[in-house]
Amino acid sequence: LTGVPREQRAFQYVLAHAIPGDPRHVLQTFDQWSYRCEHLSSVGPLKGKIVERLLCERAPRTVLELGTYCGYGTVLMAAALPPGARLYTVEPDPRHAAVAEKVIRLAGFDEETVELIVGPSEEVIPRLREQHGLLKAEFVFMDHWKRCYLRDLQLLEAHELLAEGATVLADNVVFPGAPHFLQYAKTCGKYRCKVHRASLEY
């Protein structure tokens, strides 16, 4: 009714209540908004623990996120990275990217740590090496359109952007579902697969 998108409303709430430079508090404030006010399709705190645990186990130096949305997952991952690591995050929607940029900087991460790239993943992935300096991704988090998961995984393979032993983590593959991606990952012989059971966010 106000004409202000829900993502912008959420950001105004975070801006008013979160402690700048404190990633944990920024995420907690997002959670408060999503539980009490309006649902946001961020990764959320429960699935966020799975992401954090895998990042801590792998300690990657280079991370690629496909689907920035409001920057929740970006902040969560950036906070869990080892010193000197770099995160590249790709968002196709310029309006969401504008919110995410402010959220990421509010949480205290500069462009040396987190680079936000605006554009469709199928256009961005082929130029990640030349234009953005990403040689190999050691950890990939997919949280964008489910129908793009398989295409983008194969694009990463074709452009040799996956480091040896890389981890690819994909959200919501069972519901709403990415059956072709799952089938490929399980049968192509390149990956060892594990499904992490979780509820939908919030």
PDB file of C-alpha atoms in Angstrom:
ATOM      1  CA  LEU A   1       0.000   0.000   0.000  1.00  0.00           C
ATOM      2  CA  THR A   2       2.881   2.369   0.710  1.00  0.00           C
ATOM      3  CA  GLY A   3       4.501   1.654  -2.630  1.00  0.00           C
ATOM      4  CA  VAL A   4       7.737   0.799  -0.794  1.00  0.00           C
ATOM      5  CA  PRO A   5       8.984  -2.740  -1.594  1.00  0.00           C
ATOM      6  CA  ARG A   6       9.159  -5.154   1.348  1.00  0.00           C
ATOM      7  CA  GLU A   7      12.943  -5.448   0.937  1.00  0.00           C
ATOM      8  CA  GLN A   8      13.274  -1.692   1.370  1.00  0.00           C
ATOM      9  CA  ARG A   9      10.937  -1.765   4.390  1.00  0.00           C
ATOM     10  CA  ALA A  10      13.085  -4.508   5.919  1.00  0.00           C
ATOM     11  CA  PHE A  11      16.233  -2.484   5.312  1.00  0.00           C
ATOM     12  CA  GLN A  12      14.741   0.598   6.984  1.00  0.00           C
ATOM     13  CA  TYR A  13      13.990  -1.564  10.038  1.00  0.00           C
ATOM     14  CA  VAL A  14      17.532  -2.984  10.049  1.00  0.00           C
ATOM     15  CA  LEU A  15      19.017   0.498   9.632  1.00  0.00           C
ATOM     16  CA  ALA A  16      16.996   1.766  12.598  1.00  0.00           C
ATOM     17  CA  HIS A  17      17.688  -1.167  14.951  1.00  0.00           C
ATOM     18  CA  ALA A  18      20.930  -2.957  14.003  1.00  0.00           C
ATOM     19  CA  ILE A  19      24.359  -2.110  15.386  1.00  0.00           C
ATOM     20  CA  PRO A  20      26.557  -0.929  12.467  1.00  0.00           C
ATOM     21  CA  GLY A  21      29.669  -3.040  11.981  1.00  0.00           C
ATOM     22  CA  ASP A  22      28.191  -5.995  13.887  1.00  0.00           C
ATOM     23  CA  PRO A  23      27.287  -8.729  11.353  1.00  0.00           C
ATOM     24  CA  ARG A  24      25.593 -10.952  13.963  1.00  0.00           C
ATOM     25  CA  HIS A  25      23.358  -8.147  15.130  1.00  0.00           C
ATOM     26  CA  VAL A  26      22.477  -7.198  11.549  1.00  0.00           C
ATOM     27  CA  LEU A  27      21.361 -10.806  10.920  1.00  0.00           C
ATOM     28  CA  GLN A  28      19.437 -10.991  14.201  1.00  0.00           C
ATOM     29  CA  THR A  29      17.611  -7.784  13.290  1.00  0.00           C
ATOM     30  CA  PHE A  30      16.683  -9.246   9.902  1.00  0.00           C
ATOM     31  CA  ASP A  31      15.405 -12.346  11.714  1.00  0.00           C
ATOM     32  CA  GLN A  32      13.262 -10.218  14.042  1.00  0.00           C
ATOM     33  CA  TRP A  33      11.697  -8.477  11.037  1.00  0.00           C
ATOM     34  CA  SER A  34      11.041 -11.750   9.197  1.00  0.00           C
ATOM     35  CA  TYR A  35       9.524 -13.498  12.224  1.00  0.00           C
ATOM     36  CA  ARG A  36       7.377 -10.579  13.397  1.00  0.00           C
ATOM     37  CA  CYS A  37       6.614  -8.424  10.348  1.00  0.00           C
ATOM     38  CA  GLU A  38       7.040  -9.820   6.831  1.00  0.00           C
ATOM     39  CA  HIS A  39       8.550 -12.984   5.424  1.00  0.00           C
ATOM     40  CA  LEU A  40      11.793 -12.559   3.478  1.00  0.00           C
ATOM     41  CA  SER A  41      13.161 -15.447   1.441  1.00  0.00           C
ATOM     42  CA  SER A  42      16.614 -15.192   3.015  1.00  0.00           C
ATOM     43  CA  VAL A  43      18.481 -18.321   4.097  1.00  0.00           C
ATOM     44  CA  GLY A  44      17.468 -17.654   7.720  1.00  0.00           C
ATOM     45  CA  PRO A  45      19.089 -18.695  11.015  1.00  0.00           C
ATOM     46  CA  LEU A  46      18.404 -22.462  10.955  1.00  0.00           C
ATOM     47  CA  LYS A  47      19.775 -23.196   7.486  1.00  0.00           C
ATOM     48  CA  GLY A  48      22.344 -20.488   8.144  1.00  0.00           C
ATOM     49  CA  LYS A  49      23.925 -22.770  10.756  1.00  0.00           C
ATOM     50  CA  ILE A  50      24.492 -25.427   8.061  1.00  0.00           C
ATOM     51  CA  VAL A  51      26.173 -22.834   5.824  1.00  0.00           C
ATOM     52  CA  GLU A  52      28.358 -21.576   8.692  1.00  0.00           C
ATOM     53  CA  ARG A  53      29.375 -25.087   9.731  1.00  0.00           C
ATOM     54  CA  LEU A  54      30.444 -26.014   6.193  1.00  0.00           C
ATOM     55  CA  LEU A  55      32.371 -22.765   5.798  1.00  0.00           C
ATOM     56  CA  CYS A  56      34.196 -23.357   9.068  1.00  0.00           C
ATOM     57  CA  GLU A  57      35.048 -26.941   8.016  1.00  0.00           C
ATOM     58  CA  ARG A  58      36.277 -25.933   4.545  1.00  0.00           C
ATOM     59  CA  ALA A  59      37.826 -22.510   5.343  1.00  0.00           C
ATOM     60  CA  PRO A  60      37.670 -21.426   1.658  1.00  0.00           C
ATOM     61  CA  ARG A  61      39.713 -18.505   0.362  1.00  0.00           C
ATOM     62  CA  THR A  62      37.296 -17.742  -2.490  1.00  0.00           C
ATOM     63  CA  VAL A  63      33.504 -17.965  -2.242  1.00  0.00           C
ATOM     64  CA  LEU A  64      30.882 -17.397  -4.944  1.00  0.00           C
ATOM     65  CA  GLU A  65      27.257 -16.710  -4.015  1.00  0.00           C
ATOM     66  CA  LEU A  66      24.578 -16.826  -6.715  1.00  0.00           C
ATOM     67  CA  GLY A  67      21.524 -14.908  -5.508  1.00  0.00           C
ATOM     68  CA  THR A  68      22.366 -12.064  -3.127  1.00  0.00           C
ATOM     69  CA  TYR A  69      18.772 -10.901  -2.540  1.00  0.00           C
ATOM     70  CA  CYS A  70      18.948  -8.573   0.511  1.00  0.00           C
ATOM     71  CA  GLY A  71      22.460  -9.605   1.519  1.00  0.00           C
ATOM     72  CA  TYR A  72      21.527 -11.838   4.479  1.00  0.00           C
ATOM     73  CA  GLY A  73      23.428 -14.891   3.244  1.00  0.00           C
ATOM     74  CA  THR A  74      26.284 -12.687   2.092  1.00  0.00           C
ATOM     75  CA  VAL A  75      26.751 -11.181   5.566  1.00  0.00           C
ATOM     76  CA  LEU A  76      26.422 -14.604   7.192  1.00  0.00           C
ATOM     77  CA  MET A  77      29.124 -16.091   4.953  1.00  0.00           C
ATOM     78  CA  ALA A  78      31.441 -13.086   5.082  1.00  0.00           C
ATOM     79  CA  ALA A  79      31.391 -13.268   8.889  1.00  0.00           C
ATOM     80  CA  ALA A  80      32.375 -16.954   8.776  1.00  0.00           C
ATOM     81  CA  LEU A  81      35.269 -16.618   6.312  1.00  0.00           C
ATOM     82  CA  PRO A  82      38.929 -16.872   7.321  1.00  0.00           C
ATOM     83  CA  PRO A  83      40.992 -13.650   7.269  1.00  0.00           C
ATOM     84  CA  GLY A  84      41.978 -12.585   3.760  1.00  0.00           C
ATOM     85  CA  ALA A  85      39.233 -14.570   2.025  1.00  0.00           C
ATOM     86  CA  ARG A  86      37.099 -12.955  -0.669  1.00  0.00           C
ATOM     87  CA  LEU A  87      33.415 -13.366  -1.435  1.00  0.00           C
ATOM     88  CA  TYR A  88      31.850 -12.636  -4.829  1.00  0.00           C
ATOM     89  CA  THR A  89      28.063 -12.357  -4.820  1.00  0.00           C
ATOM     90  CA  VAL A  90      25.835 -12.094  -7.904  1.00  0.00           C
ATOM     91  CA  GLU A  91      22.345 -10.541  -7.940  1.00  0.00           C
ATOM     92  CA  PRO A  92      20.292 -10.090 -11.123  1.00  0.00           C
ATOM     93  CA  ASP A  93      17.752  -7.607  -9.705  1.00  0.00           C
ATOM     94  CA  PRO A  94      19.213  -4.066  -9.392  1.00  0.00           C
ATOM     95  CA  ARG A  95      16.636  -3.115  -6.726  1.00  0.00           C
ATOM     96  CA  HIS A  96      17.592  -6.038  -4.515  1.00  0.00           C
ATOM     97  CA  ALA A  97      21.282  -5.367  -5.192  1.00  0.00           C
ATOM     98  CA  ALA A  98      20.875  -1.758  -4.029  1.00  0.00           C
ATOM     99  CA  VAL A  99      19.458  -2.973  -0.702  1.00  0.00           C
ATOM    100  CA  ALA A 100      22.089  -5.712  -0.377  1.00  0.00           C
ATOM    101  CA  GLU A 101      24.956  -3.276  -0.986  1.00  0.00           C
ATOM    102  CA  LYS A 102      23.799  -1.120   1.928  1.00  0.00           C
ATOM    103  CA  VAL A 103      23.269  -4.149   4.181  1.00  0.00           C
ATOM    104  CA  ILE A 104      26.725  -5.577   3.426  1.00  0.00           C
ATOM    105  CA  ARG A 105      28.458  -2.258   4.111  1.00  0.00           C
ATOM    106  CA  LEU A 106      26.325  -1.652   7.224  1.00  0.00           C
ATOM    107  CA  ALA A 107      27.568  -4.999   8.547  1.00  0.00           C
ATOM    108  CA  GLY A 108      31.135  -3.745   8.144  1.00  0.00           C
ATOM    109  CA  PHE A 109      32.403  -5.532   5.018  1.00  0.00           C
ATOM    110  CA  ASP A 110      34.290  -3.503   2.424  1.00  0.00           C
ATOM    111  CA  GLU A 111      34.739  -4.195  -1.290  1.00  0.00           C
ATOM    112  CA  GLU A 112      38.025  -6.009  -0.665  1.00  0.00           C
ATOM    113  CA  THR A 113      36.133  -8.669   1.294  1.00  0.00           C
ATOM    114  CA  VAL A 114      32.773  -8.706  -0.524  1.00  0.00           C
ATOM    115  CA  GLU A 115      32.278  -7.778  -4.177  1.00  0.00           C
ATOM    116  CA  LEU A 116      28.664  -7.413  -5.286  1.00  0.00           C
ATOM    117  CA  ILE A 117      28.128  -8.010  -9.011  1.00  0.00           C
ATOM    118  CA  VAL A 118      24.821  -6.975 -10.564  1.00  0.00           C
ATOM    119  CA  GLY A 119      23.579  -8.959 -13.559  1.00  0.00           C
ATOM    120  CA  PRO A 120      22.076 -12.292 -14.660  1.00  0.00           C
ATOM    121  CA  SER A 121      24.220 -15.222 -13.528  1.00  0.00           C
ATOM    122  CA  GLU A 122      24.452 -16.655 -17.051  1.00  0.00           C
ATOM    123  CA  GLU A 123      26.087 -13.410 -18.195  1.00  0.00           C
ATOM    124  CA  VAL A 124      28.243 -12.842 -15.108  1.00  0.00           C
ATOM    125  CA  ILE A 125      29.749 -16.334 -14.725  1.00  0.00           C
ATOM    126  CA  PRO A 126      31.617 -16.345 -18.097  1.00  0.00           C
ATOM    127  CA  ARG A 127      33.351 -13.052 -17.225  1.00  0.00           C
ATOM    128  CA  LEU A 128      34.158 -13.719 -13.555  1.00  0.00           C
ATOM    129  CA  ARG A 129      37.803 -14.488 -14.303  1.00  0.00           C
ATOM    130  CA  GLU A 130      38.593 -11.644 -16.718  1.00  0.00           C
ATOM    131  CA  GLN A 131      36.507  -8.845 -15.223  1.00  0.00           C
ATOM    132  CA  HIS A 132      36.473  -9.734 -11.533  1.00  0.00           C
ATOM    133  CA  GLY A 133      39.627 -11.753 -10.956  1.00  0.00           C
ATOM    134  CA  LEU A 134      37.958 -14.928  -9.680  1.00  0.00           C
ATOM    135  CA  LEU A 135      40.307 -17.694 -10.777  1.00  0.00           C
ATOM    136  CA  LYS A 136      38.730 -20.636  -8.936  1.00  0.00           C
ATOM    137  CA  ALA A 137      35.863 -20.776  -6.435  1.00  0.00           C
ATOM    138  CA  GLU A 138      36.501 -23.074  -3.485  1.00  0.00           C
ATOM    139  CA  PHE A 139      32.931 -22.716  -2.170  1.00  0.00           C
ATOM    140  CA  VAL A 140      29.753 -21.943  -4.139  1.00  0.00           C
ATOM    141  CA  PHE A 141      26.411 -21.126  -2.535  1.00  0.00           C
ATOM    142  CA  MET A 142      23.410 -21.259  -4.875  1.00  0.00           C
ATOM    143  CA  ASP A 143      20.323 -19.473  -3.622  1.00  0.00           C
ATOM    144  CA  HIS A 144      18.842 -17.923  -6.765  1.00  0.00           C
ATOM    145  CA  TRP A 145      16.268 -19.248  -9.248  1.00  0.00           C
ATOM    146  CA  LYS A 146      16.087 -23.037  -8.837  1.00  0.00           C
ATOM    147  CA  ARG A 147      15.661 -23.540 -12.609  1.00  0.00           C
ATOM    148  CA  CYS A 148      19.103 -21.925 -13.068  1.00  0.00           C
ATOM    149  CA  TYR A 149      21.008 -24.252 -10.717  1.00  0.00           C
ATOM    150  CA  LEU A 150      21.964 -26.892 -13.280  1.00  0.00           C
ATOM    151  CA  ARG A 151      22.719 -24.401 -16.045  1.00  0.00           C
ATOM    152  CA  ASP A 152      24.957 -22.340 -13.759  1.00  0.00           C
ATOM    153  CA  LEU A 153      26.777 -25.357 -12.314  1.00  0.00           C
ATOM    154  CA  GLN A 154      27.579 -26.467 -15.857  1.00  0.00           C
ATOM    155  CA  LEU A 155      28.673 -22.928 -16.744  1.00  0.00           C
ATOM    156  CA  LEU A 156      31.070 -22.951 -13.781  1.00  0.00           C
ATOM    157  CA  GLU A 157      32.427 -26.290 -15.000  1.00  0.00           C
ATOM    158  CA  ALA A 158      32.748 -25.113 -18.605  1.00  0.00           C
ATOM    159  CA  HIS A 159      34.705 -22.022 -17.570  1.00  0.00           C
ATOM    160  CA  GLU A 160      36.850 -24.050 -15.140  1.00  0.00           C
ATOM    161  CA  LEU A 161      35.848 -21.867 -12.207  1.00  0.00           C
ATOM    162  CA  LEU A 162      35.530 -24.668  -9.643  1.00  0.00           C
ATOM    163  CA  ALA A 163      38.653 -25.410  -7.613  1.00  0.00           C
ATOM    164  CA  GLU A 164      39.621 -29.038  -7.104  1.00  0.00           C
ATOM    165  CA  GLY A 165      37.633 -30.320  -4.144  1.00  0.00           C
ATOM    166  CA  ALA A 166      35.266 -27.340  -4.232  1.00  0.00           C
ATOM    167  CA  THR A 167      32.031 -27.431  -2.233  1.00  0.00           C
ATOM    168  CA  VAL A 168      28.767 -26.530  -3.984  1.00  0.00           C
ATOM    169  CA  LEU A 169      25.910 -25.854  -1.578  1.00  0.00           C
ATOM    170  CA  ALA A 170      22.430 -25.358  -3.069  1.00  0.00           C
ATOM    171  CA  ASP A 171      19.373 -24.206  -1.110  1.00  0.00           C
ATOM    172  CA  ASN A 172      15.781 -25.454  -1.540  1.00  0.00           C
ATOM    173  CA  VAL A 173      16.626 -28.318  -3.930  1.00  0.00           C
ATOM    174  CA  VAL A 174      13.781 -30.491  -2.574  1.00  0.00           C
ATOM    175  CA  PHE A 175      11.160 -27.752  -2.204  1.00  0.00           C
ATOM    176  CA  PRO A 176      10.423 -25.702  -4.281  1.00  0.00           C
ATOM    177  CA  GLY A 177      12.907 -28.076  -5.894  1.00  0.00           C
ATOM    178  CA  ALA A 178      15.672 -28.354  -8.482  1.00  0.00           C
ATOM    179  CA  PRO A 179      15.219 -31.971  -9.693  1.00  0.00           C
ATOM    180  CA  HIS A 180      17.420 -31.712 -12.815  1.00  0.00           C
ATOM    181  CA  PHE A 181      20.254 -30.212 -10.769  1.00  0.00           C
ATOM    182  CA  LEU A 182      19.948 -32.975  -8.158  1.00  0.00           C
ATOM    183  CA  GLN A 183      19.846 -35.710 -10.790  1.00  0.00           C
ATOM    184  CA  TYR A 184      22.944 -34.331 -12.511  1.00  0.00           C
ATOM    185  CA  ALA A 185      24.887 -33.889  -9.275  1.00  0.00           C
ATOM    186  CA  LYS A 186      24.114 -37.456  -8.214  1.00  0.00           C
ATOM    187  CA  THR A 187      24.765 -39.202 -11.543  1.00  0.00           C
ATOM    188  CA  CYS A 188      27.452 -37.260 -13.447  1.00  0.00           C
ATOM    189  CA  GLY A 189      30.267 -38.826 -11.413  1.00  0.00           C
ATOM    190  CA  LYS A 190      31.968 -35.516 -10.515  1.00  0.00           C
ATOM    191  CA  TYR A 191      30.449 -34.955  -7.066  1.00  0.00           C
ATOM    192  CA  ARG A 192      29.794 -36.651  -3.750  1.00  0.00           C
ATOM    193  CA  CYS A 193      26.298 -35.589  -2.690  1.00  0.00           C
ATOM    194  CA  LYS A 194      24.686 -35.042   0.675  1.00  0.00           C
ATOM    195  CA  VAL A 195      21.197 -33.680   1.353  1.00  0.00           C
ATOM    196  CA  HIS A 196      20.906 -31.554   4.486  1.00  0.00           C
ATOM    197  CA  ARG A 197      17.377 -31.729   5.913  1.00  0.00           C
ATOM    198  CA  ALA A 198      15.990 -28.374   7.002  1.00  0.00           C
ATOM    199  CA  SER A 199      12.704 -26.504   7.293  1.00  0.00           C
ATOM    200  CA  LEU A 200      11.773 -23.508   5.177  1.00  0.00           C
ATOM    201  CA  GLU A 201      13.107 -20.222   6.528  1.00  0.00           C
ATOM    202  CA  TYR A 202      11.062 -18.512   9.256  1.00  0.00           C
TER     203      TYR A 202
END
